[in-house]
Amino acid sequence: MNAQALIDTAKMLVANCKGLLAMDESNPTCNKRFAKLSIPQMVEARRAYRELIITTPGLGESISGVILYDETIRQRKKDGTSFIKVINDAGIIPGIKVDTGAKDMAAYPGEKITEGLDGLRARLQEYSQMGARFAKWRAVIAVGEGVPSRGCLEANAQALARYAALCQEAGLVPVVEPEVLMDGGHPLERCNEVTAEVLHTVFDQLDTQRVMLEGMILKPNMILPGLTCPRQEAVDEVADATVTCLLRVVPAAVPGIAFLSGGQSGELASARLNAMNVRFKARLPWSLAFSFARAIQQPALELWQGKEAHVLAAQQALYHRAKCNRAARRGEYNAAMETSSTSIAQVAKIAA
Ligand code: 13P
């Protein structure tokens, strides 16, 4: 393991106020999102969509790294150029999702355990040879009556830590993603309590499995009320709760925290990240960045609709959301950005 190379890559992933773009939806997830918009659920449509994303002009201004999926990392542009080359040429670091999905956990009804450790060493080697420099593994934690259980937290934390150790052995920076889901009617305090317990358990296991904290990125959820909770806290309250929780739990050696969006709208995700950086940036030991999928991609996907003629508009929408999130990292995002020339409303006119 080349420790310095891992540290350098981890730092680069959160440098210059950029962040990650997750475009690693599994085929079933990608197909589900396509189906809602009547886009064909075929390999060629998935390839064309991912080509649209990575060829977005100027994407590298705001995006430091993209997370690919096993199908995507092997794909090429229509003109034959490999996706990996296109990404590198854009000044973006290629990464890869390596878990094989969250499955029902035996003996723990309603809870999930993420699989993918078997054969992982060989897969990491292959991805590294293909050009990936970082990897992602997502654990999924539900909140409910008597849930999450210790059994679920410990099993998922151990899997995350074993994955992270294998990544570092292979020279890939692990993006460690324990996601506490937004589904449910629980209040923000419950998300706070669960997230703190999850992160304590994860960092305990990362330590036990000898993961070098300087060479990893944490990808957590923000501290939010459940989606159907009647009380939805204001942006600043979410920012305060999230940063307070992370300050208590995440060691200062970790170079960056890159949030998932988890189903928040693009605007809210940007506003909340912005508030965190406005209110706390000067006194944080780590960078607060983003690793969004839906909060960057959704407007672009809705504009594209699988139509070649809409590619440009979709790319503009994608560029816009990426730019808003870079502004949020600087604490310079504001609602006026949403009505600027690259806003969704403007580019929708081009697509019409
Ligand atoms: P969302 O930002 O859509 O939650 O996706 C992030 C991600 O990578 C999930 O694993």
Short mmCIF file of C-alpha atoms in Angstrom, two decimals, residues 47-172:
data_model
loop_
_atom_site.label_atom_id
_atom_site.label_comp_id
_atom_site.label_asym_id
_atom_site.label_seq_id
_atom_site.Cartn_x
_atom_site.Cartn_y
_atom_site.Cartn_z
CA ARG A 47 -24.73 4.03 -22.02
CA ALA A 48 -26.07 7.08 -23.86
CA TYR A 49 -27.16 8.67 -20.57
CA ARG A 50 -23.79 8.12 -18.95
CA GLU A 51 -22.06 9.48 -22.08
CA LEU A 52 -24.23 12.59 -21.74
CA ILE A 53 -23.07 13.03 -18.15
CA ILE A 54 -19.34 12.60 -18.64
CA THR A 55 -19.20 14.73 -21.80
CA THR A 56 -20.93 17.67 -20.11
CA PRO A 57 -18.79 20.69 -21.02
CA GLY A 58 -17.09 22.18 -17.96
CA LEU A 59 -18.13 19.37 -15.59
CA GLY A 60 -14.60 19.22 -14.17
CA GLU A 61 -14.94 22.80 -12.88
CA SER A 62 -17.13 21.51 -10.04
CA ILE A 63 -16.69 17.75 -10.03
CA SER A 64 -13.49 16.14 -8.74
CA GLY A 65 -14.52 12.52 -9.14
CA VAL A 66 -17.30 10.40 -10.63
CA ILE A 67 -18.46 7.09 -9.21
CA LEU A 68 -19.09 4.53 -11.95
CA TYR A 69 -20.86 1.16 -11.96
CA ASP A 70 -19.46 -2.15 -13.23
CA GLU A 71 -21.36 -1.84 -16.53
CA THR A 72 -20.41 1.83 -16.98
CA ILE A 73 -16.68 1.57 -16.31
CA ARG A 74 -16.41 -0.84 -19.26
CA GLN A 75 -18.38 1.38 -21.67
CA ARG A 76 -17.28 3.68 -24.45
CA LYS A 77 -18.54 6.79 -26.12
CA LYS A 78 -20.33 6.33 -29.44
CA ASP A 79 -17.06 7.29 -31.18
CA GLY A 80 -15.23 4.43 -29.42
CA THR A 81 -13.35 6.44 -26.74
CA SER A 82 -13.42 4.67 -23.39
CA PHE A 83 -15.39 6.38 -20.64
CA ILE A 84 -12.29 6.22 -18.42
CA LYS A 85 -10.31 8.27 -20.97
CA VAL A 86 -13.09 10.83 -21.34
CA ILE A 87 -13.26 11.24 -17.55
CA ASN A 88 -9.50 11.56 -17.13
CA ASP A 89 -9.31 14.02 -20.04
CA ALA A 90 -11.92 16.16 -18.23
CA GLY A 91 -9.62 16.34 -15.21
CA ILE A 92 -11.96 14.13 -13.18
CA ILE A 93 -10.92 11.13 -11.08
CA PRO A 94 -12.72 7.87 -11.93
CA GLY A 95 -14.16 5.80 -9.07
CA ILE A 96 -16.25 2.65 -8.87
CA LYS A 97 -19.06 1.27 -6.74
CA VAL A 98 -17.96 -2.15 -5.50
CA ASP A 99 -20.70 -3.40 -3.18
CA THR A 100 -23.19 -5.78 -4.76
CA GLY A 101 -26.23 -4.33 -3.05
CA ALA A 102 -28.12 -4.20 0.23
CA LYS A 103 -29.99 -7.48 0.83
CA ASP A 104 -32.51 -8.54 3.46
CA MET A 105 -30.60 -9.43 6.61
CA ALA A 106 -31.29 -12.92 7.94
CA ALA A 107 -32.97 -12.90 11.37
CA TYR A 108 -33.40 -9.10 11.27
CA PRO A 109 -36.75 -8.38 9.60
CA GLY A 110 -36.91 -4.97 7.95
CA GLU A 111 -33.13 -4.47 7.98
CA LYS A 112 -30.49 -4.80 5.27
CA ILE A 113 -26.91 -6.00 5.07
CA THR A 114 -24.73 -4.93 2.17
CA GLU A 115 -23.00 -7.74 0.27
CA GLY A 116 -19.93 -7.88 -1.96
CA LEU A 117 -16.91 -8.90 0.13
CA ASP A 118 -16.44 -12.30 -1.54
CA GLY A 119 -13.93 -11.95 -4.38
CA LEU A 120 -13.56 -8.22 -3.66
CA ARG A 121 -9.73 -8.27 -3.65
CA ALA A 122 -9.65 -9.56 -7.25
CA ARG A 123 -12.35 -7.13 -8.39
CA LEU A 124 -10.49 -4.18 -6.86
CA GLN A 125 -7.36 -5.22 -8.71
CA GLU A 126 -9.26 -5.33 -11.99
CA TYR A 127 -10.88 -1.93 -11.41
CA SER A 128 -7.54 -0.44 -10.44
CA GLN A 129 -5.98 -1.75 -13.66
CA MET A 130 -8.89 -0.21 -15.57
CA GLY A 131 -8.04 3.19 -14.04
CA ALA A 132 -10.30 3.55 -10.98
CA ARG A 133 -8.62 5.42 -8.12
CA PHE A 134 -11.33 5.30 -5.51
CA ALA A 135 -14.27 3.07 -4.63
CA LYS A 136 -17.63 3.24 -2.88
CA TRP A 137 -19.60 0.88 -0.63
CA ARG A 138 -23.05 1.79 0.69
CA ALA A 139 -24.63 0.42 3.85
CA VAL A 140 -28.34 1.12 4.31
CA ILE A 141 -29.77 1.75 7.76
CA ALA A 142 -33.54 2.03 8.21
CA VAL A 143 -35.12 3.96 11.09
CA GLY A 144 -38.28 2.59 12.72
CA GLU A 145 -39.79 0.92 15.73
CA GLY A 146 -36.90 -0.96 17.39
CA VAL A 147 -34.77 -0.39 14.29
CA PRO A 148 -31.85 -0.19 13.66
CA SER A 149 -30.67 -3.09 15.78
CA ARG A 150 -27.13 -3.49 17.11
CA GLY A 151 -26.85 -6.65 15.00
CA CYS A 152 -27.52 -4.69 11.81
CA LEU A 153 -25.20 -1.81 12.75
CA GLU A 154 -22.31 -4.06 13.68
CA ALA A 155 -22.60 -6.32 10.62
CA ASN A 156 -22.75 -3.35 8.25
CA ALA A 157 -19.95 -1.48 10.00
CA GLN A 158 -17.69 -4.50 9.86
CA ALA A 159 -18.41 -5.01 6.15
CA LEU A 160 -17.66 -1.31 5.48
CA ALA A 161 -14.38 -1.57 7.36
CA ARG A 162 -13.29 -4.78 5.64
CA TYR A 163 -14.11 -3.22 2.27
CA ALA A 164 -12.14 -0.08 3.21
CA ALA A 165 -9.08 -2.09 4.25
CA LEU A 166 -9.16 -4.07 0.99
CA CYS A 167 -9.47 -0.84 -1.01
CA GLN A 168 -6.44 0.70 0.65
CA GLU A 169 -4.43 -2.50 0.08
CA ALA A 170 -5.32 -2.18 -3.63
CA GLY A 171 -4.39 1.52 -3.73
CA LEU A 172 -7.99 2.75 -4.01
#
